[in-house]
Amino acid sequence: MRTPMVLAQAAEQTLTEEILAWLRGEDFRSVDGIPQLIGDHLALSAAALGLACAVAIPLALFLAHGHRAPVLSINMANAFRAIPAFGLLLVAFQLGGFSLPLLVLVFALVGVAPIFANAYIGVRQVDPEIVDAAVGMGLTGRQVLMEVELPLASPVLMAGVRTAAVNIVATVTLAAVVGFGGLGFPIIAGLNRGLQFSSSARTLAIGGALLVALLSIGTEAVLGLVQARIVPEGLRLRDAAREARAEAVTEPTLRTEPSP
């Protein structure tokens, strides 16, 4: 007689095999299958991220460069972080139903907070002596912002963009709830079939969630490469030197006791 543990392990193995078979199956080879869902997911995510950057970065640079409303700026960013995406979808539906531009706006609001906060903090953290030196050399306020403050703030700014991108890619899964496709579609389809009653439902839900996770990881990796290209080399070398010094300080030093 097989024990419950053996039966559970067999069920897990079967489910894993079904998920792998689904990932290799016809849904991936058909034109309107999983590749289409991935394309829709990426397109909606890219549009939302672009809108979030277009709104958050200029506003943050304007406020940070002029040292305007520091407390209000940070509180506004934190307020955006606290708004749930599903709640935004419900509010959007109550205001005017669902449309693609409205969905882009809703998902863009998810990414505004980390981009705005990092852009604002990055500019404010620039050494004032560097800014004073730039002004002393005759640079205008716009030149100081674009040629001094923004390049120096770019690592922090890009960290916010990467965080926002991952958040948006994960949240766009909710677009399937209102019938706009994306990788949330197999997840919603699996949930509607009933996870406890159907192995195919579990395959769809877990497989879709796995694809969303892989897409989020891939987005983070690609933007990491972009950051490595656009961040000035001097800043990369400085950050690498700081990390090396921090590791040298934290590593335990082995000392040999002198023999008596």
Coordinates of C-alpha atoms in Angstrom, one line a residue:
M1 CA 0.0 0.0 0.0
R2 CA 1.4 3.4 -1.0
T3 CA 1.8 5.9 1.8
P4 CA 0.3 9.5 1.5
M5 CA 3.8 10.9 1.1
V6 CA 4.6 8.7 -1.8
L7 CA 1.2 9.6 -3.4
A8 CA 1.9 13.3 -2.9
Q9 CA 5.3 13.0 -4.5
A10 CA 3.8 11.1 -7.5
A11 CA 1.2 13.8 -7.9
E12 CA 3.8 16.6 -7.8
Q13 CA 5.9 14.7 -10.4
T14 CA 2.9 14.3 -12.7
L15 CA 1.9 17.9 -12.4
T16 CA 5.5 19.0 -13.2
E17 CA 5.5 16.7 -16.2
E18 CA 2.2 18.2 -17.4
I19 CA 3.5 21.8 -17.0
L20 CA 6.6 21.0 -19.0
A21 CA 4.5 19.3 -21.6
W22 CA 2.3 22.3 -21.8
L23 CA 5.3 24.6 -22.2
R24 CA 6.5 22.5 -25.1
G25 CA 3.1 21.9 -26.6
E26 CA 0.9 23.3 -29.3
D27 CA 0.1 26.5 -27.4
F28 CA 3.7 27.6 -28.0
R29 CA 3.8 26.6 -31.7
S30 CA 0.6 28.2 -32.7
V31 CA 0.6 31.8 -34.0
D32 CA -2.2 32.9 -31.7
G33 CA -1.1 30.9 -28.6
I34 CA 1.4 31.7 -25.9
P35 CA 3.8 33.7 -28.1
Q36 CA 0.8 36.1 -28.9
L37 CA 0.1 36.3 -25.1
I38 CA 3.7 37.1 -24.4
G39 CA 3.7 39.8 -27.1
D40 CA 0.5 41.4 -25.7
H41 CA 1.9 41.3 -22.2
L42 CA 5.2 42.9 -23.3
A43 CA 3.4 45.6 -25.4
L44 CA 1.1 46.6 -22.6
S45 CA 4.0 46.6 -20.1
A46 CA 6.2 48.7 -22.3
A47 CA 3.5 51.3 -22.9
A48 CA 2.7 51.6 -19.2
L49 CA 6.4 51.8 -18.3
G50 CA 7.0 54.5 -21.0
L51 CA 4.1 56.5 -19.7
A52 CA 5.3 56.2 -16.1
C53 CA 8.8 57.4 -17.1
A54 CA 7.3 60.3 -19.1
V55 CA 5.3 61.5 -16.1
A56 CA 7.6 60.7 -13.2
I57 CA 11.1 61.6 -14.4
P58 CA 10.4 65.2 -15.6
L59 CA 8.3 66.0 -12.5
A60 CA 11.0 64.5 -10.1
L61 CA 13.8 66.4 -11.9
F62 CA 11.9 69.7 -11.8
L63 CA 11.2 69.3 -8.0
A64 CA 14.6 68.0 -7.0
H65 CA 16.7 70.5 -9.1
G66 CA 14.8 73.4 -7.6
H67 CA 14.6 71.9 -4.1
R68 CA 10.9 72.3 -4.2
A69 CA 8.4 70.6 -1.8
P70 CA 10.7 67.8 -0.5
V71 CA 8.3 66.5 2.1
L72 CA 5.3 66.6 -0.2
S73 CA 7.3 64.9 -3.0
I74 CA 8.3 61.9 -0.8
N75 CA 4.8 61.6 0.7
M76 CA 3.3 61.7 -2.8
A77 CA 5.5 58.9 -3.9
N78 CA 4.7 56.8 -0.8
A79 CA 1.0 57.4 -1.4
F80 CA 1.3 56.0 -4.9
R81 CA 3.0 52.9 -3.5
A82 CA 0.1 52.3 -1.2
I83 CA -2.5 52.2 -4.0
P84 CA -3.4 48.6 -5.0
A85 CA -3.5 47.9 -8.7
F86 CA -6.7 45.9 -8.5
G87 CA -8.4 48.8 -6.7
L88 CA -7.3 51.1 -9.5
L89 CA -8.9 48.7 -12.0
L90 CA -12.2 48.8 -10.1
V91 CA -12.1 52.6 -9.9
A92 CA -11.3 52.8 -13.7
F93 CA -14.3 50.6 -14.4
Q94 CA -16.6 52.7 -12.3
L95 CA -15.4 55.9 -14.1
G96 CA -15.8 54.8 -17.7
G97 CA -15.4 51.1 -18.3
F98 CA -12.3 49.4 -19.6
S99 CA -10.3 50.5 -22.6
L100 CA -6.7 49.9 -23.7
P101 CA -5.6 53.5 -23.0
L102 CA -7.2 53.4 -19.5
L103 CA -5.5 50.1 -18.8
V104 CA -2.1 51.6 -19.8
L105 CA -2.8 54.6 -17.5
V106 CA -3.7 52.3 -14.5
F107 CA -0.6 50.1 -14.9
A108 CA 1.6 53.2 -15.4
L109 CA 0.4 54.5 -12.0
V110 CA 2.0 51.3 -10.5
G111 CA 5.4 52.4 -11.8
V112 CA 5.2 56.1 -11.1
A113 CA 6.2 55.8 -7.4
P114 CA 9.5 54.0 -7.6
I115 CA 10.6 56.0 -10.7
F116 CA 9.6 59.3 -9.1
A117 CA 11.2 58.5 -5.7
N118 CA 14.5 57.3 -7.1
A119 CA 14.8 60.2 -9.6
Y120 CA 14.1 62.7 -6.9
I121 CA 16.4 61.2 -4.3
G122 CA 19.2 60.6 -6.9
V123 CA 19.3 64.3 -7.9
R124 CA 19.1 65.5 -4.3
Q125 CA 22.0 63.2 -3.3
V126 CA 24.4 64.9 -5.7
D127 CA 27.2 66.5 -3.9
P128 CA 26.4 70.3 -3.5
E129 CA 30.1 71.1 -4.0
I130 CA 30.0 69.5 -7.5
V131 CA 26.9 71.6 -8.3
D132 CA 28.6 74.8 -7.0
A133 CA 31.7 74.0 -9.1
A134 CA 29.5 73.6 -12.2
V135 CA 27.7 76.9 -11.6
G136 CA 31.1 78.5 -11.0
M137 CA 32.2 77.3 -14.4
G138 CA 29.3 79.2 -16.0
L139 CA 26.8 76.4 -16.6
T140 CA 23.2 77.4 -16.6
G141 CA 20.6 75.7 -14.4
R142 CA 19.4 73.5 -17.2
Q143 CA 23.0 72.6 -18.1
V144 CA 23.7 71.7 -14.5
L145 CA 20.7 69.5 -14.4
M146 CA 21.3 67.7 -17.7
E147 CA 25.1 67.5 -17.7
V148 CA 25.9 67.1 -14.0
E149 CA 23.0 66.1 -11.7
L150 CA 21.2 63.7 -14.1
P151 CA 24.3 61.7 -15.0
L152 CA 25.3 61.4 -11.4
A153 CA 21.8 60.4 -10.4
S154 CA 21.5 57.9 -13.3
P155 CA 22.3 54.7 -11.2
V156 CA 19.7 55.5 -8.6
L157 CA 17.2 56.5 -11.3
M158 CA 17.8 53.3 -13.3
A159 CA 17.2 51.3 -10.1
G160 CA 13.8 52.9 -9.9
V161 CA 13.0 52.1 -13.5
R162 CA 14.0 48.5 -13.1
T163 CA 11.8 48.2 -10.0
A164 CA 8.9 49.8 -11.8
A165 CA 9.3 47.6 -14.8
V166 CA 9.2 44.4 -12.7
N167 CA 6.2 45.7 -10.8
I168 CA 4.4 46.6 -14.0
V169 CA 5.2 43.2 -15.7
A170 CA 3.8 41.4 -12.7
T171 CA 0.7 43.6 -12.4
V172 CA -0.2 43.5 -16.1
T173 CA -1.3 39.9 -15.4
L174 CA -4.5 41.5 -14.1
A175 CA -5.4 42.7 -17.6
A176 CA -6.7 39.2 -18.2
V177 CA -9.4 39.8 -15.6
V178 CA -11.0 42.3 -17.8
G179 CA -10.5 40.4 -21.1
F180 CA -7.3 42.1 -22.4
G181 CA -5.2 39.0 -22.7
G182 CA -1.5 38.8 -21.7
L183 CA 0.0 36.0 -19.6
G184 CA -2.7 36.4 -17.0
F185 CA -5.1 34.6 -19.4
P186 CA -3.9 31.0 -18.7
I187 CA -3.9 31.8 -15.0
I188 CA -7.4 33.1 -15.0
A189 CA -8.5 30.2 -17.2
G190 CA -7.1 27.7 -14.7
L191 CA -8.7 29.4 -11.8
N192 CA -12.1 29.5 -13.6
R193 CA -11.9 25.7 -14.2
G194 CA -11.2 25.0 -10.6
L195 CA -7.8 24.1 -9.4
Q196 CA -9.0 21.4 -7.0
F197 CA -11.0 19.6 -9.7
S198 CA -8.8 19.6 -12.8
S199 CA -5.2 18.8 -13.4
S200 CA -5.3 20.8 -16.6
A201 CA -6.5 23.9 -14.6
R202 CA -3.5 23.6 -12.3
T203 CA -1.2 23.2 -15.3
L204 CA -2.6 26.4 -16.9
A205 CA -2.4 28.4 -13.6
I206 CA 1.0 27.3 -12.6
G207 CA 2.4 27.4 -16.1
G208 CA 1.1 31.0 -16.6
A209 CA 2.5 32.1 -13.3
L210 CA 5.9 30.6 -14.2
L211 CA 5.9 32.5 -17.5
V212 CA 5.1 35.7 -15.7
A213 CA 8.0 35.1 -13.2
L214 CA 10.4 34.3 -16.0
L215 CA 9.3 37.4 -17.9
S216 CA 9.9 39.6 -14.8
I217 CA 13.4 38.1 -14.3
G218 CA 14.2 38.7 -18.0
T219 CA 13.0 42.3 -17.8
E220 CA 15.2 42.9 -14.8
A221 CA 18.2 41.4 -16.6
V222 CA 17.7 43.4 -19.8
L223 CA 17.3 46.7 -17.9
G224 CA 20.4 45.8 -15.9
L225 CA 22.3 45.6 -19.2
V226 CA 20.8 48.9 -20.3
Q227 CA 21.9 50.5 -17.0
A228 CA 25.4 49.2 -17.5
R229 CA 25.5 50.9 -20.9
I230 CA 24.1 54.3 -20.0
V231 CA 25.6 54.8 -16.5
P232 CA 28.9 56.7 -16.9
E233 CA 32.0 54.5 -16.6
G234 CA 33.4 56.6 -13.7
L235 CA 30.4 56.0 -11.6
R236 CA 30.5 52.2 -12.3
L237 CA 34.2 52.2 -11.2
R238 CA 33.4 54.2 -8.1
D239 CA 30.5 51.9 -7.1
A240 CA 32.7 48.8 -7.8
A241 CA 35.5 50.3 -5.6
R242 CA 33.0 51.0 -2.8
E243 CA 31.7 47.4 -3.0
A244 CA 35.2 46.1 -2.8
R245 CA 36.0 48.2 0.2
A246 CA 32.8 47.1 1.9
E247 CA 33.6 43.5 1.3
A248 CA 37.1 43.9 2.6
V249 CA 35.8 45.5 5.8
T250 CA 33.1 42.8 6.4
E251 CA 35.2 39.8 5.6
P252 CA 36.7 38.2 8.8
T253 CA 40.4 38.4 9.0
L254 CA 42.1 35.1 9.8
R255 CA 45.0 35.5 12.2
T256 CA 47.4 32.7 13.0
E257 CA 48.3 32.4 16.7
P258 CA 52.0 32.3 17.3
S259 CA 53.2 28.9 18.5
P260 CA 54.4 28.9 22.1

